[in-house]
Short mmCIF file of C-alpha atoms in Angstrom, two decimals:
data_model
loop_
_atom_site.label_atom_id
_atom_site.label_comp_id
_atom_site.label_asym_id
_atom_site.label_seq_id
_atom_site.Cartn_x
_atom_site.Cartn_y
_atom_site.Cartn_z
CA UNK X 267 -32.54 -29.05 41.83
CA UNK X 268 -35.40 -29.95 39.61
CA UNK X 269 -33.79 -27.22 37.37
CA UNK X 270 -30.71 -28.79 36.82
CA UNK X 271 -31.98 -31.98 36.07
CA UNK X 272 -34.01 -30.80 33.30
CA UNK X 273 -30.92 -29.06 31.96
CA UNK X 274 -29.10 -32.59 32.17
CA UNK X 275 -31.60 -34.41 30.30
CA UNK X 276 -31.31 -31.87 27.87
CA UNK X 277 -27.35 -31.98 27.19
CA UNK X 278 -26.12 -34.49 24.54
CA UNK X 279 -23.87 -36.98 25.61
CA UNK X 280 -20.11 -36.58 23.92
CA UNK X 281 -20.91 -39.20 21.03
CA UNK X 282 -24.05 -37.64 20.40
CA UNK X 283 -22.65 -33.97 20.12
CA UNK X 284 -20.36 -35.99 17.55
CA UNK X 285 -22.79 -37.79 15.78
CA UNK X 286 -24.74 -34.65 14.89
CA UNK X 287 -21.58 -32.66 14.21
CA UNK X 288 -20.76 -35.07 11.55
CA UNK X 289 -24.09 -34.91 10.32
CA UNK X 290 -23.68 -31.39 9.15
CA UNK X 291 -20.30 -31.64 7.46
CA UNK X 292 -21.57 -34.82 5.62
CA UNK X 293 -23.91 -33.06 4.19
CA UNK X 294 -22.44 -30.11 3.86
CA UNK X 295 -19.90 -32.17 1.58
CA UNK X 296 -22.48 -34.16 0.07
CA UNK X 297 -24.38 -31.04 -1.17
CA UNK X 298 -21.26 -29.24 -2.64
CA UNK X 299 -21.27 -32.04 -5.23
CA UNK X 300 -24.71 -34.18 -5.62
CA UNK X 301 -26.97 -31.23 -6.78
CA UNK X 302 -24.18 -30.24 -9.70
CA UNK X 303 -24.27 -33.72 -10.81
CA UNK X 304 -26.43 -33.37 -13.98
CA UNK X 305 -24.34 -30.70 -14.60
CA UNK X 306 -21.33 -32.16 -14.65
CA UNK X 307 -22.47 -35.67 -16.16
CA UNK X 308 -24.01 -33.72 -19.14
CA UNK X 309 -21.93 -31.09 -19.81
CA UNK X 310 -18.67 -32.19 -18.39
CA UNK X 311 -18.82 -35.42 -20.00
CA UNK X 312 -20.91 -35.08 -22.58
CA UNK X 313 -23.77 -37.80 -21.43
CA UNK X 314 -27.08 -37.56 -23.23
CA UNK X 315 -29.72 -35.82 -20.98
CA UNK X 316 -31.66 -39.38 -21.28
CA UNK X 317 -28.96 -41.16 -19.92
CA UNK X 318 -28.37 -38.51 -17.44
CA UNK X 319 -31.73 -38.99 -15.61
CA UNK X 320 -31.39 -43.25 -16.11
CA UNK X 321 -28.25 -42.58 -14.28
CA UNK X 322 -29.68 -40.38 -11.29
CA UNK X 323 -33.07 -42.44 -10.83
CA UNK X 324 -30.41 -45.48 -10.45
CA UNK X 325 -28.72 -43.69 -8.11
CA UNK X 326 -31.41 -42.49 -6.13
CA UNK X 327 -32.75 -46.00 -5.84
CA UNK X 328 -29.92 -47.26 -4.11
CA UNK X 329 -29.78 -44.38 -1.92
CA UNK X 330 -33.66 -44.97 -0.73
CA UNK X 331 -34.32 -48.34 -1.08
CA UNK X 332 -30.34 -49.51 0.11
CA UNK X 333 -31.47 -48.76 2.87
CA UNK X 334 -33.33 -51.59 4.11
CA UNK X 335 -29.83 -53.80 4.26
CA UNK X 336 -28.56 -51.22 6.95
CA UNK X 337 -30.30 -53.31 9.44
CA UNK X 338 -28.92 -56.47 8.68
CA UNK X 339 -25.56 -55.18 8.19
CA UNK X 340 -25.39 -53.19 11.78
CA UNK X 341 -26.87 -56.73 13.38
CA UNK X 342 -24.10 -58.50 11.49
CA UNK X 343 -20.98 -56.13 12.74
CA UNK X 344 -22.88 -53.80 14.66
CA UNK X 345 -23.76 -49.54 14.37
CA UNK X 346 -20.30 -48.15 14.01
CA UNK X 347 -18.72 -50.46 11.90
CA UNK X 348 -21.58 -49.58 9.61
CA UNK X 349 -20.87 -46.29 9.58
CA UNK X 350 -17.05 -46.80 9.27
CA UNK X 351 -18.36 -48.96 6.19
CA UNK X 352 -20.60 -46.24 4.74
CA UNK X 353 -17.65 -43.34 5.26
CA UNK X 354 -15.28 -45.83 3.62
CA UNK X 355 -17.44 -46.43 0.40
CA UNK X 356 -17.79 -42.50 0.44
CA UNK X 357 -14.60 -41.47 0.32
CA UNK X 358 -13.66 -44.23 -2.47
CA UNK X 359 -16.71 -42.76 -3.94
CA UNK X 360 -15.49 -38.77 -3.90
CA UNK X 361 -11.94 -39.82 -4.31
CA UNK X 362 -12.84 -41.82 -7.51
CA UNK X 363 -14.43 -38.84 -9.25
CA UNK X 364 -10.92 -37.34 -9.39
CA UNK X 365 -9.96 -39.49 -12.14
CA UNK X 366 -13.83 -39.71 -13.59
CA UNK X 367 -13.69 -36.34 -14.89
CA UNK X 368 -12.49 -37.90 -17.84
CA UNK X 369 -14.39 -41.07 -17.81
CA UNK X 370 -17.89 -41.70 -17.92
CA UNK X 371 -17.93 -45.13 -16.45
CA UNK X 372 -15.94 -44.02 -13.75
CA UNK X 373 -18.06 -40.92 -12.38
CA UNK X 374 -20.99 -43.18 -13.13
CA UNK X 375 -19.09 -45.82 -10.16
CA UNK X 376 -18.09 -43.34 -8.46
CA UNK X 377 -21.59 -41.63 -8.57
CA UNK X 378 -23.18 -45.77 -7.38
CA UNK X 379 -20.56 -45.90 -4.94
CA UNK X 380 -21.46 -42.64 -2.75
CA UNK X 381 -25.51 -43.79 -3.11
CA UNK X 382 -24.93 -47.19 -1.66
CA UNK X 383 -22.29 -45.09 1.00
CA UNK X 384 -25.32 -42.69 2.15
CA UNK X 385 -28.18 -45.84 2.07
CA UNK X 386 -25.91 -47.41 4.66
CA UNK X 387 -24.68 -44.49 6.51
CA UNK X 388 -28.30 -42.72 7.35
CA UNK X 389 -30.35 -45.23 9.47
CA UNK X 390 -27.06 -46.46 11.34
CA UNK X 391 -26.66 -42.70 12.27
CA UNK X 392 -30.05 -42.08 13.35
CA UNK X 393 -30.03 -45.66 15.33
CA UNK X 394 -26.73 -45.01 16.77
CA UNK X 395 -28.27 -41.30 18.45
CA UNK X 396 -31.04 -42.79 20.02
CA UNK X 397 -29.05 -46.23 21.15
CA UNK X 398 -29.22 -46.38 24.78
CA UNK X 399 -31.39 -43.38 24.84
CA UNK X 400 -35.00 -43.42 26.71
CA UNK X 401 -38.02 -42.88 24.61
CA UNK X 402 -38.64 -39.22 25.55
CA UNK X 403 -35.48 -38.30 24.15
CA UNK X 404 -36.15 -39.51 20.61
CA UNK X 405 -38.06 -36.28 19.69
CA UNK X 406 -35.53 -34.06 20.86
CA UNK X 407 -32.63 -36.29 19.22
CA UNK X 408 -34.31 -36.84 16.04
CA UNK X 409 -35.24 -33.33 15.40
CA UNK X 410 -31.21 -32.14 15.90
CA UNK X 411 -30.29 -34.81 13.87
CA UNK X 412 -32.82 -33.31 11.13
CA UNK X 413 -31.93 -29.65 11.75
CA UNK X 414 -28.16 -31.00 11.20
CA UNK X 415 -28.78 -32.67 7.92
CA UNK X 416 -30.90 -29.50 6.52
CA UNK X 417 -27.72 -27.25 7.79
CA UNK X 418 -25.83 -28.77 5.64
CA UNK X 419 -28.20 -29.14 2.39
CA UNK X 420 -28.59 -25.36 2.84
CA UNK X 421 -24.73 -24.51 2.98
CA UNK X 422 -23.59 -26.77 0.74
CA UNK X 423 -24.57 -26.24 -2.65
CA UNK X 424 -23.63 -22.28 -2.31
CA UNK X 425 -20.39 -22.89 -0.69
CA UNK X 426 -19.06 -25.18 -4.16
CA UNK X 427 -20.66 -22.99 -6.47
CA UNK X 428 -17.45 -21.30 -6.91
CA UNK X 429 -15.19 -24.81 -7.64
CA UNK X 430 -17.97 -26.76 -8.87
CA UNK X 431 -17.23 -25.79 -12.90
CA UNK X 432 -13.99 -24.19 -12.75
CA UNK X 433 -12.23 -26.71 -10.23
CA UNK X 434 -14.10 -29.60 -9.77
CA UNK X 435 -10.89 -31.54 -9.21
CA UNK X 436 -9.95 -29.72 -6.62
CA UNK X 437 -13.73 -29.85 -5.08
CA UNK X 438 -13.84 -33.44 -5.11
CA UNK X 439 -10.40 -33.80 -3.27
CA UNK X 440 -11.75 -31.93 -0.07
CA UNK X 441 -15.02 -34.00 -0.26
CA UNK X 442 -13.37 -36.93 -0.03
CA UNK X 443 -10.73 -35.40 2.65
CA UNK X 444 -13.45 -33.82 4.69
CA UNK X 445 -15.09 -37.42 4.28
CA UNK X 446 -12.06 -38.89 5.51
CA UNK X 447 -11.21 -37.21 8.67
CA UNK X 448 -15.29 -37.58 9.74
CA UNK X 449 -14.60 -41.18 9.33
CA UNK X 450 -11.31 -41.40 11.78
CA UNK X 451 -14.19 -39.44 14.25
CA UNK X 452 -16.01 -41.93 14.28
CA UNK X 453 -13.61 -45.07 14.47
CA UNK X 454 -13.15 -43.36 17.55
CA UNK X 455 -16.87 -43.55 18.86
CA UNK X 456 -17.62 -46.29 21.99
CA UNK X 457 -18.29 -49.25 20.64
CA UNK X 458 -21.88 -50.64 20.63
CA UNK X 459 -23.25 -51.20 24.17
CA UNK X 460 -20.39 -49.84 25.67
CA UNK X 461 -22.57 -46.46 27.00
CA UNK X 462 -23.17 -47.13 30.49
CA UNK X 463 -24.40 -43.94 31.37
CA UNK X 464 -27.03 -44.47 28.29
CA UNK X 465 -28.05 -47.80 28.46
CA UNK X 466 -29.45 -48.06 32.01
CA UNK X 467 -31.83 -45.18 30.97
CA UNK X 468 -33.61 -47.13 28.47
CA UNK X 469 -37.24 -47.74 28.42
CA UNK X 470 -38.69 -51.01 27.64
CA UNK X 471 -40.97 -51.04 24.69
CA UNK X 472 -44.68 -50.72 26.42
CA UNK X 473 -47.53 -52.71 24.48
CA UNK X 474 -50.12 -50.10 24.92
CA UNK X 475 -52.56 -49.80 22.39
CA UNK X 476 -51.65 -47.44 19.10
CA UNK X 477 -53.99 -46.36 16.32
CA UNK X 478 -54.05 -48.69 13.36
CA UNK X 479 -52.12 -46.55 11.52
CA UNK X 480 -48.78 -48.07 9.51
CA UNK X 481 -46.44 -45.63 9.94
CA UNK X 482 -44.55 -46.97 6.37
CA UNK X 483 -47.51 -46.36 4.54
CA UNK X 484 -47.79 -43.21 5.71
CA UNK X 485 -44.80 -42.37 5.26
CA UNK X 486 -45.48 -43.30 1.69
CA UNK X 487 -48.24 -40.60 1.64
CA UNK X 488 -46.55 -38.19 3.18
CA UNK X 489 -43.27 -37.96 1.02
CA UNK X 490 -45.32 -38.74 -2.20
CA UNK X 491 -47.32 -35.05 -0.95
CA UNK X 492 -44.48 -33.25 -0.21
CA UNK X 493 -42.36 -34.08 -3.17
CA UNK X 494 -44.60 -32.12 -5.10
CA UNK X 495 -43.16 -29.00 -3.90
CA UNK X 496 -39.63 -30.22 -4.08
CA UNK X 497 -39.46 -31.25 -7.73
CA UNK X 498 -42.05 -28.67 -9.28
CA UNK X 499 -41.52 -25.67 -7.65
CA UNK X 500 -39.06 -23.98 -9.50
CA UNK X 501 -40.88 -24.78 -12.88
CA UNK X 502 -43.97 -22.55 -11.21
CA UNK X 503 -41.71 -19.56 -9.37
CA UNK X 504 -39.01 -18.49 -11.34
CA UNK X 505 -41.12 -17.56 -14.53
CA UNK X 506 -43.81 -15.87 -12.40
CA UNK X 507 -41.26 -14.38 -9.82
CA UNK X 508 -37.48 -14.61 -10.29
CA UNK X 509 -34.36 -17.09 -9.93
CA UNK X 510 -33.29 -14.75 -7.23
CA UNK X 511 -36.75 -15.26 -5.01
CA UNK X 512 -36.88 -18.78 -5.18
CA UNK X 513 -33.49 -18.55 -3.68
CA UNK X 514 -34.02 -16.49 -0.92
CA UNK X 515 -37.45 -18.52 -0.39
CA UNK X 516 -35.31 -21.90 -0.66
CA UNK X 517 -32.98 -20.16 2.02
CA UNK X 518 -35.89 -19.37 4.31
CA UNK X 519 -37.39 -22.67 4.03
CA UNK X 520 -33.97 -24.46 5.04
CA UNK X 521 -33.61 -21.91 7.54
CA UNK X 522 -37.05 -22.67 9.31
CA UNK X 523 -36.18 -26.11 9.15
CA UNK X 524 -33.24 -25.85 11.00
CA UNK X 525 -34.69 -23.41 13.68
CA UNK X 526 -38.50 -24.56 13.81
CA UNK X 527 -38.01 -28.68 14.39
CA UNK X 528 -36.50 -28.49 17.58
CA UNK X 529 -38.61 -25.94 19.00
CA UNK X 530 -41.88 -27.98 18.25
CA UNK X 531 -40.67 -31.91 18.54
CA UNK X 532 -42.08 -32.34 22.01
CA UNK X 533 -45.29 -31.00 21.06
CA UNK X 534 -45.29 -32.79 18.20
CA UNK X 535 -44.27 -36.21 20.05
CA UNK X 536 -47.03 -35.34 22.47
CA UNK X 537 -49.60 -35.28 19.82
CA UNK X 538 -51.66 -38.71 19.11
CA UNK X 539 -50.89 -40.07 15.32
CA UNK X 540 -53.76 -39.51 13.50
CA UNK X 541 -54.22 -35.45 14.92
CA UNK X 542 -50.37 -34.91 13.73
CA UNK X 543 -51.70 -36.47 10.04
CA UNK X 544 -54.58 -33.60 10.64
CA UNK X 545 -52.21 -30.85 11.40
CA UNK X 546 -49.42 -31.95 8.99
CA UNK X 547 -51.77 -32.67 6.26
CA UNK X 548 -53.57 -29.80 6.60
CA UNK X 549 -50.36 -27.32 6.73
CA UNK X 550 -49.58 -28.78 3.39
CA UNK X 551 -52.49 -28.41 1.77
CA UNK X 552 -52.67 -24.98 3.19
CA UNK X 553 -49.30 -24.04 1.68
CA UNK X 554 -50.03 -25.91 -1.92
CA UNK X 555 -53.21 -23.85 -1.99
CA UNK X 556 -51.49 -20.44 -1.10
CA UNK X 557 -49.19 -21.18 -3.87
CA UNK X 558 -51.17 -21.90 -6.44
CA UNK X 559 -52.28 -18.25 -5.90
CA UNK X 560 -49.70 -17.43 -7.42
CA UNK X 561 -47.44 -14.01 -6.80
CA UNK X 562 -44.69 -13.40 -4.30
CA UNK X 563 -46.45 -13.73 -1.03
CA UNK X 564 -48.21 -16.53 -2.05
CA UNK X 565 -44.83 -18.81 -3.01
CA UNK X 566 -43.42 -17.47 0.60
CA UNK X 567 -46.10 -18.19 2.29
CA UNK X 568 -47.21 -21.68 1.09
CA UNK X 569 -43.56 -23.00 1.45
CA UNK X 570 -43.59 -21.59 5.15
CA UNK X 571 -46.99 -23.61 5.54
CA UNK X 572 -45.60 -26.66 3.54
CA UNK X 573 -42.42 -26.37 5.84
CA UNK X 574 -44.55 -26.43 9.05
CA UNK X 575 -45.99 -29.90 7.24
CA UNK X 576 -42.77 -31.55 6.57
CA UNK X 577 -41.52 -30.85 10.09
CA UNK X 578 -44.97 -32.65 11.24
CA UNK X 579 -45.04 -35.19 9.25
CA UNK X 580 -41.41 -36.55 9.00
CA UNK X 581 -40.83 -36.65 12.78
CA UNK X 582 -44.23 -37.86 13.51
CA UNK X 583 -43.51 -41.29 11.67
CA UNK X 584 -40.00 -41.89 12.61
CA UNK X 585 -40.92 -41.60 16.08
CA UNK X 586 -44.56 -43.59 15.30
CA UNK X 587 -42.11 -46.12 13.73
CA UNK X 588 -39.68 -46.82 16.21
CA UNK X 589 -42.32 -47.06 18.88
CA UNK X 590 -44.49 -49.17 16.96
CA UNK X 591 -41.72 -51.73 16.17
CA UNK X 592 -39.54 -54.73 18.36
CA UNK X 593 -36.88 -54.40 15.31
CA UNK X 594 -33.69 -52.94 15.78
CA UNK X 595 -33.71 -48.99 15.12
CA UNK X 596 -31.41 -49.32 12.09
CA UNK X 597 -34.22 -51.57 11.05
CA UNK X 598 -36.73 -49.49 11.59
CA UNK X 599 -34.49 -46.54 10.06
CA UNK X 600 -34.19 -47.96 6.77
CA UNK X 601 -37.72 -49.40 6.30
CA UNK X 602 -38.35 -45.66 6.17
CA UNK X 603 -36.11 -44.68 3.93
CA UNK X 604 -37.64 -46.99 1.77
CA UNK X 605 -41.23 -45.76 2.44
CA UNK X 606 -39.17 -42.20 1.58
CA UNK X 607 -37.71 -43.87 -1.27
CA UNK X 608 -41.52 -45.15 -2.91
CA UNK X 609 -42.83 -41.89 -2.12
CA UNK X 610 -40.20 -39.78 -3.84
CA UNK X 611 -40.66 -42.06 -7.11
CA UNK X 612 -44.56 -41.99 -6.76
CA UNK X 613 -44.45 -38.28 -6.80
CA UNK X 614 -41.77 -37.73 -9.52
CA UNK X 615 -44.10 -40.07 -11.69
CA UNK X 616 -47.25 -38.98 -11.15
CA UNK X 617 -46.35 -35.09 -10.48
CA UNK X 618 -45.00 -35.00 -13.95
CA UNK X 619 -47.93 -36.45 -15.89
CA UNK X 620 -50.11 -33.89 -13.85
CA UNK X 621 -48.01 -30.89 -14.17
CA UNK X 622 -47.94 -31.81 -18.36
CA UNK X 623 -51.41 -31.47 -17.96
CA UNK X 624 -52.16 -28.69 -16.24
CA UNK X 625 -49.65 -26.75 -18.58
CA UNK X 626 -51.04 -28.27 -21.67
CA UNK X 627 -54.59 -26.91 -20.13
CA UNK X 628 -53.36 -23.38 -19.83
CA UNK X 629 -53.04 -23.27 -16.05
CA UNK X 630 -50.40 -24.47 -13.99
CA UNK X 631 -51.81 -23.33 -11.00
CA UNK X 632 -54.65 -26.45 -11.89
CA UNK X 633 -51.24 -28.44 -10.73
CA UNK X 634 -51.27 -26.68 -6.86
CA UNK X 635 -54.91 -27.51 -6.87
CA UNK X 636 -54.73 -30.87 -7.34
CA UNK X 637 -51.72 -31.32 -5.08
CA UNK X 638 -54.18 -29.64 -2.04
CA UNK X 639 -57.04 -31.97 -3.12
CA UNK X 640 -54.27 -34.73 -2.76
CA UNK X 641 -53.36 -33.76 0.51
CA UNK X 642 -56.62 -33.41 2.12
CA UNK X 643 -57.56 -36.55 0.42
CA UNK X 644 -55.19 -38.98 1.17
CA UNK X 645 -54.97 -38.90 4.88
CA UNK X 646 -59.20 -39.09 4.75
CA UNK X 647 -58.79 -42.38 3.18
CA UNK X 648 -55.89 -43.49 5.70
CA UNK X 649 -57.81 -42.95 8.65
CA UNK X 650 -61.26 -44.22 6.95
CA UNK X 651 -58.92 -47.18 6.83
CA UNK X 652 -58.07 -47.43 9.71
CA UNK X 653 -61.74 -47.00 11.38
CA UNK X 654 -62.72 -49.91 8.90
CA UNK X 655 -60.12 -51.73 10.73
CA UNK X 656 -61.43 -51.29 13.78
CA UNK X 657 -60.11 -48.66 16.33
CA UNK X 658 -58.37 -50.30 19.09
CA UNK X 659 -59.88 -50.10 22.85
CA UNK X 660 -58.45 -47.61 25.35
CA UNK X 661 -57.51 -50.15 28.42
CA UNK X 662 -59.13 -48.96 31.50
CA UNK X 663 -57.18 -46.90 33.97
CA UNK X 664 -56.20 -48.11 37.07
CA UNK X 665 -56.27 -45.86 39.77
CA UNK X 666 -53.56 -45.44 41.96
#
């Protein structure tokens, strides 16, 4: 008996088998276009590689830090409206690349429209899984949700590679149809509060006392870290290895993602906050350190570590977040994306000055180095902060 109730907790309700179905095909369509799309702006249409990368920080802005309106949206007309919303300004956004082949202004629109589509869509998406959910259930939801969205990054990009130069007409007309028929899904979703079988389930928020840790600053931290690896990597491994092993070790990393997160999100929801910044933190540094080593094994190796870290780390403070916090989880959703969002620009600013200099110096493995110090560093001066704080008091237990 106590077997098959396990197995029940553990099956997703209809919605939520939707929900993370439509996860992986809207990534999977979003990654057949977004990573072509300096490719396209500058060669296709000619744009200046300046202008180019003014263009793409724009429209990564929106994409991070848009998403602190998804919260006040969903309150206004509620989770799955939203995400009607953010499918509808999607689809015009795909559609309208058809005709911005030709135009600048156009894909540039069309580019703005799909950003401001995804800041919207995300944290309604996440909020909307763990809606009527209880608390111990957010690890395991969270984590599918993440394996779904990594799927698709990993399929995507290989399975437009074919249309992407040749037919990018045609590419951008099943985007925006795949986009399309995801969205009539989900007009047919419950509507909000109408998941009886959910809803009586849910735990009330406990006030028990938490480590003074913010989980938006850490989130900061922890994507400023990581972003490292994602932006610089390839400058490092393809001259010391090949195009075709950072592939294969881009493959595996996706591949881990997708497997590993699951398997570990109870024991990572188990763990307190600042001994998942220890183990996360650490498994970074670990990998940064392995590659700046250099060679084959070392690249494979410290993105397996780095991996292991990201897993840690990202799940750790969205779950640290929504426990932490009376706001709505859309809210709390996208206040993390933009924690995500001043991370990703902290890193992209800062990584580049450092990797200038550590080429100018003769050594780009300097860069690894000081991306290791970084990430034992950092999460020393979080915690020292949050000792001078003052740690709060355990509450004595009450026996029973």
């Amino acid at each position: 008996m106590s077997t098959e109730r396990a197995l029940g907790k553990r099956r997703f309700t209809g919605p939520q088998g939707f929900l993370l179905t439509g996860s992986f095909l809207i990534t999977l369509g979003s990654f057949a276009v977004l990573p072509y799309m300096s490719v396209l702006l500058h060669q296709r249409l000619g744009l200046g590689l300046g202008t180019v990368g003014v263009v793409l920080a724009v429209a990564s802005l929106i994409q991070f830090a848009g998403g602190v309106v998804a919260g006040p949206v969903a309150a206004r007309i509620g989770l799955r409206r939203s995400m009607l919303l953010a499918l509808a300004l999607r689809t015009a956004g795909f559609a309208a690349f058809v005709p911005g082949l030709t135009s600048p202004v156009l894909a540039i629109g069309a580019l703005l429209l799909v950003s401001a589509g995804a800041a919207l869509y995300l944290p309604a998406n996440k909020a909307c899984l763990v809606d009527g959910s209880p608390a111990g259930d957010r690890p395991r939801l969270l984590s599918a949700s993440s394996s779904a969205f990594n799927a698709g990054m990993a399929l995507g990009p290989p399975a437009a590679a074919p249309l992407v130069m040749g037919s990018p007409g045609a590419l951008f007309t099943c985007v925006a149809g795949l986009f399309a028929l995801v969205g009539v899904g989900h007009a047919f979703l419950p509507r909000d509060g109408a998941r009886p079988e959910t809803v009586t389930s849910q735990e009330p928020r406990t006030g028990g006392p938490r480590s003074g840790l913010s989980p938006f600053l850490v989130t900061v931290v922890s994507v400023y870290t990581f972003m490292f690896f994602q932006h610089y990597l390839a400058l490092y491994a393809v001259p010391r290895t090949s195009a075709g092993f950072y592939g294969v070790v881009l493959m595996g990393y996706a591949a881990l993602l997708v497997v590993a997160q699951p398997l570990l999100a109870e024991w990572i929801a188990a763990l307190s906050y600042p001994a998942a910044l220890r183990w996360g933190f650490g498994s970074m540094a670990a990998g940064m350190a392995a590659i700046a080593g250099g060679g084959h094994a070392g690249i494979a190796v410290g993105g397996a570590l780095i991996c292991l870290g990201e897993i840690m780390l990202f799940l750790k403070n969205d779950l640290e977040a929504l426990a932490r916090s009376s706001a709505p989880p859309a809210t709390v959703f996208g206040r993390q994306r933009l924690a995500a969002g001043i991370g990703a620009f902290a890193s992209g600013v800062v990584g580049g000055q450092l990797y200038a200099a550590a080429e100018s110096a003769g050594s780009a493995r300097a860069f690894w180095v000081a991306a290791c110090l970084q990430c034992l560093l950092l999460p020393v001066l979080l915690l020292s902060r949050r000792t001078a704080r003052g740690e709060p008091k355990p509450r004595a237990e009450t026996s029973r």
